[in-house]
Amino acid sequence: MLITCWSVKGGAGVSVVSAALAGLLAERHGDALLVDLGGDQPGLLGLAEPSGDGVLDWCASRSGPDVLTRLVIDAAPDLRLLPRGDGPLSITADRAAELAMALSAMAPAVVIDAGVPLLAPADSTGLPTDEHPPGAYMRNCGSSLFVTRACYLSLRRARRVQVDADGVILLAEPGRALHSKDVAEILGLPIIGVVEVDPHVSTAVDAGSLVRRVPHTLARGLRRAG
């Protein structure tokens, strides 16, 4: 099982959703791997910042799957983390395929925090035309979950880039004019999880305990996601 969580705008909640989903799958399967392409997971999980290589360094090398396995660190009971590292932010399609195959063999459940993998044109300047961020490729491997708030600007951008995913995880905030049915209609995608914004989640994140005891609102909203 390979699940990639991503969005088109920062602040959508991708990292929190990815970590919580990985924690829930770790409980269910007894082993799960969380892949950090955004760089926020160590802080979110209450871990010290990794000092060694990470997944981006592996992508930039010619190393095999055995080296990738050695980069993994323990994050919580039954949950391991593959840190981001400091390598280049783009890879070729062939290397991305090798990455997806290697990750799929590392745990029965793999969750990828891809952050915002679709670069704006200005951010793509100077990149080879056959290279893209790893998350842009990973969206097309396994299951793809688009994480968003019912925010007009986010949904406008999603429409503009023609977001394609297996389903949507919606962070529901009080006071929003748009609801889950509106979001599904705008994106043309099914809503498979609605997570209510809850101060208990922020408390768990600040305490570094998010995956050790996933807050009820997150667990309930993500029950169909994995």
Short mmCIF file of C-alpha atoms in Angstrom, two decimals:
data_model
loop_
_atom_site.label_atom_id
_atom_site.label_comp_id
_atom_site.label_asym_id
_atom_site.label_seq_id
_atom_site.Cartn_x
_atom_site.Cartn_y
_atom_site.Cartn_z
CA MET A 1 0.00 0.00 0.00
CA LEU A 2 1.51 3.29 -1.17
CA ILE A 3 -0.42 6.50 -0.41
CA THR A 4 0.74 9.98 -1.43
CA CYS A 5 -0.76 13.02 0.30
CA TRP A 6 -0.32 16.38 -1.40
CA SER A 7 -1.81 19.77 -2.12
CA VAL A 8 -1.40 22.78 -4.40
CA LYS A 9 -1.02 25.35 -1.62
CA GLY A 10 0.95 25.46 1.60
CA GLY A 11 -0.92 25.37 4.89
CA ALA A 12 -3.50 22.85 3.70
CA GLY A 13 -2.59 20.35 6.41
CA VAL A 14 -0.74 17.79 4.27
CA SER A 15 1.94 17.00 6.85
CA VAL A 16 -0.53 16.54 9.72
CA VAL A 17 -2.82 14.36 7.61
CA SER A 18 0.14 12.29 6.38
CA ALA A 19 1.49 11.72 9.89
CA ALA A 20 -1.91 10.84 11.34
CA LEU A 21 -2.71 8.47 8.49
CA ALA A 22 0.67 6.78 8.88
CA GLY A 23 0.06 6.41 12.62
CA LEU A 24 -3.36 4.83 12.05
CA LEU A 25 -1.96 2.43 9.45
CA ALA A 26 0.88 1.49 11.81
CA GLU A 27 -1.72 0.46 14.40
CA ARG A 28 -3.65 -1.51 11.79
CA HIS A 29 -0.75 -3.27 10.06
CA GLY A 30 1.87 -3.39 12.79
CA ASP A 31 4.38 -1.66 10.51
CA ALA A 32 4.18 1.55 8.50
CA LEU A 33 6.63 3.91 6.83
CA LEU A 34 6.22 7.69 6.61
CA VAL A 35 8.23 9.34 3.82
CA ASP A 36 8.97 13.02 4.37
CA LEU A 37 9.37 14.97 1.12
CA GLY A 38 8.44 18.27 2.75
CA GLY A 39 10.88 18.34 5.66
CA ASP A 40 8.40 19.05 8.46
CA GLN A 41 7.84 15.57 9.86
CA PRO A 42 10.66 15.41 12.44
CA GLY A 43 9.41 18.57 14.13
CA LEU A 44 5.80 17.45 13.87
CA LEU A 45 6.62 14.05 15.41
CA GLY A 46 8.72 15.49 18.22
CA LEU A 47 11.98 14.06 16.84
CA ALA A 48 15.42 15.62 16.72
CA GLU A 49 16.30 16.96 13.29
CA PRO A 50 18.07 14.14 11.38
CA SER A 51 21.67 14.99 10.54
CA GLY A 52 22.36 12.37 7.88
CA ASP A 53 21.21 11.72 4.35
CA GLY A 54 17.57 11.30 3.43
CA VAL A 55 15.33 10.31 0.58
CA LEU A 56 16.36 13.27 -1.61
CA ASP A 57 20.03 12.35 -1.27
CA TRP A 58 19.20 8.78 -2.27
CA CYS A 59 17.27 10.03 -5.30
CA ALA A 60 20.29 12.05 -6.42
CA SER A 61 22.60 9.03 -6.14
CA ARG A 62 22.79 5.71 -7.92
CA SER A 63 22.37 3.71 -4.72
CA GLY A 64 20.11 0.69 -4.50
CA PRO A 65 17.15 -0.05 -2.21
CA ASP A 66 19.40 -1.41 0.53
CA VAL A 67 20.89 2.04 1.07
CA LEU A 68 17.43 3.62 1.23
CA THR A 69 16.46 1.17 3.97
CA ARG A 70 19.42 2.25 6.08
CA LEU A 71 18.24 5.87 6.05
CA VAL A 72 15.06 5.05 7.98
CA ILE A 73 14.69 6.06 11.64
CA ASP A 74 12.19 5.00 14.31
CA ALA A 75 9.43 7.56 14.85
CA ALA A 76 6.93 5.77 17.11
CA PRO A 77 5.89 2.18 17.92
CA ASP A 78 5.46 0.35 14.59
CA LEU A 79 6.10 3.57 12.65
CA ARG A 80 9.32 4.47 10.86
CA LEU A 81 10.31 7.72 9.16
CA LEU A 82 12.34 8.24 6.00
CA PRO A 83 13.69 11.79 6.39
CA ARG A 84 13.88 14.31 3.58
CA GLY A 85 17.62 14.99 3.52
CA ASP A 86 19.32 17.79 1.60
CA GLY A 87 19.51 16.46 -1.95
CA PRO A 88 18.20 18.18 -5.10
CA LEU A 89 14.46 18.78 -5.31
CA SER A 90 14.04 17.10 -8.71
CA ILE A 91 14.52 13.61 -10.13
CA THR A 92 13.94 11.79 -13.40
CA ALA A 93 10.96 9.57 -14.10
CA ASP A 94 13.19 6.47 -14.11
CA ARG A 95 14.60 7.24 -10.67
CA ALA A 96 11.10 7.99 -9.40
CA ALA A 97 9.95 4.56 -10.57
CA GLU A 98 12.87 2.98 -8.69
CA LEU A 99 11.92 4.97 -5.60
CA ALA A 100 8.28 3.85 -5.74
CA MET A 101 9.31 0.21 -6.14
CA ALA A 102 11.79 0.42 -3.26
CA LEU A 103 9.31 2.12 -0.92
CA SER A 104 6.58 -0.41 -1.67
CA ALA A 105 8.88 -3.19 -0.51
CA MET A 106 9.86 -1.50 2.76
CA ALA A 107 6.55 -1.77 4.67
CA PRO A 108 3.00 -3.05 4.19
CA ALA A 109 1.77 0.56 4.46
CA VAL A 110 3.71 3.55 3.12
CA VAL A 111 2.50 7.14 3.38
CA ILE A 112 4.30 9.90 1.47
CA ASP A 113 4.08 13.50 2.62
CA ALA A 114 4.59 15.17 -0.77
CA GLY A 115 3.75 18.68 0.37
CA VAL A 116 3.19 20.89 -2.67
CA PRO A 117 4.80 18.88 -5.50
CA LEU A 118 3.61 20.87 -8.52
CA LEU A 119 6.10 23.66 -9.11
CA ALA A 120 5.00 27.05 -10.35
CA PRO A 121 6.64 28.06 -13.66
CA ALA A 122 8.99 30.47 -11.89
CA ASP A 123 10.19 27.68 -9.58
CA SER A 124 10.85 25.39 -12.55
CA THR A 125 13.31 27.77 -14.20
CA GLY A 126 16.65 26.06 -14.77
CA LEU A 127 15.39 22.52 -14.15
CA PRO A 128 15.92 19.92 -16.90
CA THR A 129 12.66 19.34 -18.75
CA ASP A 130 12.70 15.64 -17.82
CA GLU A 131 13.03 16.28 -14.07
CA HIS A 132 10.34 17.11 -11.52
CA PRO A 133 9.96 16.99 -7.70
CA PRO A 134 9.66 13.39 -6.43
CA GLY A 135 6.15 14.06 -5.15
CA ALA A 136 4.95 14.95 -8.64
CA TYR A 137 5.80 11.41 -9.72
CA MET A 138 4.66 9.71 -6.53
CA ARG A 139 1.14 11.10 -7.03
CA ASN A 140 0.81 8.63 -9.88
CA CYS A 141 2.07 5.63 -7.91
CA GLY A 142 -0.37 3.83 -5.63
CA SER A 143 -3.15 5.99 -4.18
CA SER A 144 -3.20 9.77 -4.45
CA LEU A 145 -4.98 11.87 -1.81
CA PHE A 146 -5.45 15.59 -2.40
CA VAL A 147 -5.57 17.53 0.88
CA THR A 148 -7.31 20.89 0.95
CA ARG A 149 -9.34 23.34 2.96
CA ALA A 150 -12.61 24.75 1.65
CA CYS A 151 -10.68 27.85 0.67
CA TYR A 152 -11.65 29.67 -2.50
CA LEU A 153 -8.04 30.49 -3.43
CA SER A 154 -6.88 26.89 -2.91
CA LEU A 155 -9.74 25.47 -4.93
CA ARG A 156 -9.21 28.07 -7.64
CA ARG A 157 -5.58 27.00 -7.97
CA ALA A 158 -6.58 23.33 -7.94
CA ARG A 159 -9.00 23.93 -10.79
CA ARG A 160 -6.34 25.82 -12.72
CA VAL A 161 -3.84 22.94 -12.56
CA GLN A 162 -6.60 20.36 -13.15
CA VAL A 163 -5.95 18.36 -10.00
CA ASP A 164 -6.26 14.61 -10.49
CA ALA A 165 -6.37 12.30 -7.47
CA ASP A 166 -8.13 9.21 -6.16
CA GLY A 167 -9.89 11.24 -3.51
CA VAL A 168 -9.93 14.38 -1.40
CA ILE A 169 -9.25 14.87 2.29
CA LEU A 170 -11.09 18.04 3.30
CA LEU A 171 -10.15 20.03 6.39
CA ALA A 172 -13.45 21.51 7.52
CA GLU A 173 -13.26 24.88 9.23
CA PRO A 174 -16.17 26.70 10.87
CA GLY A 175 -17.41 29.73 9.00
CA ARG A 176 -16.49 28.56 5.51
CA ALA A 177 -19.11 29.25 2.83
CA LEU A 178 -18.14 26.12 0.88
CA HIS A 179 -18.95 22.62 2.14
CA SER A 180 -17.88 19.10 1.18
CA LYS A 181 -20.44 18.77 -1.62
CA ASP A 182 -19.29 22.08 -3.09
CA VAL A 183 -15.64 21.02 -2.97
CA ALA A 184 -16.42 17.67 -4.61
CA GLU A 185 -18.33 19.44 -7.39
CA ILE A 186 -15.62 22.06 -7.96
CA LEU A 187 -12.82 19.49 -8.15
CA GLY A 188 -14.78 16.70 -9.78
CA LEU A 189 -13.31 14.29 -7.23
CA PRO A 190 -14.83 12.20 -4.41
CA ILE A 191 -14.47 13.36 -0.81
CA ILE A 192 -13.17 10.35 1.10
CA GLY A 193 -12.45 12.09 4.37
CA VAL A 194 -13.64 15.20 6.19
CA VAL A 195 -11.43 16.24 9.11
CA GLU A 196 -12.84 18.86 11.45
CA VAL A 197 -10.28 21.45 12.48
CA ASP A 198 -9.80 20.75 16.18
CA PRO A 199 -7.59 22.50 18.78
CA HIS A 200 -6.74 19.07 20.22
CA VAL A 201 -4.81 18.35 17.00
CA SER A 202 -2.70 21.48 17.44
CA THR A 203 -2.04 20.47 21.04
CA ALA A 204 -0.92 17.00 19.95
CA VAL A 205 1.36 18.48 17.28
CA ASP A 206 2.94 20.92 19.75
CA ALA A 207 3.49 18.06 22.21
CA GLY A 208 4.97 15.76 19.55
CA SER A 209 2.37 13.12 20.39
CA LEU A 210 0.27 13.17 17.21
CA VAL A 211 1.02 9.63 16.02
CA ARG A 212 1.22 8.06 19.45
CA ARG A 213 -2.43 8.82 20.08
CA VAL A 214 -4.14 10.18 16.98
CA PRO A 215 -6.88 12.65 18.02
CA HIS A 216 -10.40 11.34 17.54
CA THR A 217 -11.37 13.96 14.97
CA LEU A 218 -8.42 12.99 12.78
CA ALA A 219 -8.97 9.26 13.20
CA ARG A 220 -12.65 9.58 12.35
CA GLY A 221 -12.01 11.75 9.31
CA LEU A 222 -9.32 9.45 7.91
CA ARG A 223 -10.98 6.08 8.50
CA ARG A 224 -11.73 5.62 4.78
CA ALA A 225 -8.38 6.94 3.56
CA GLY A 226 -6.21 3.89 4.03
#
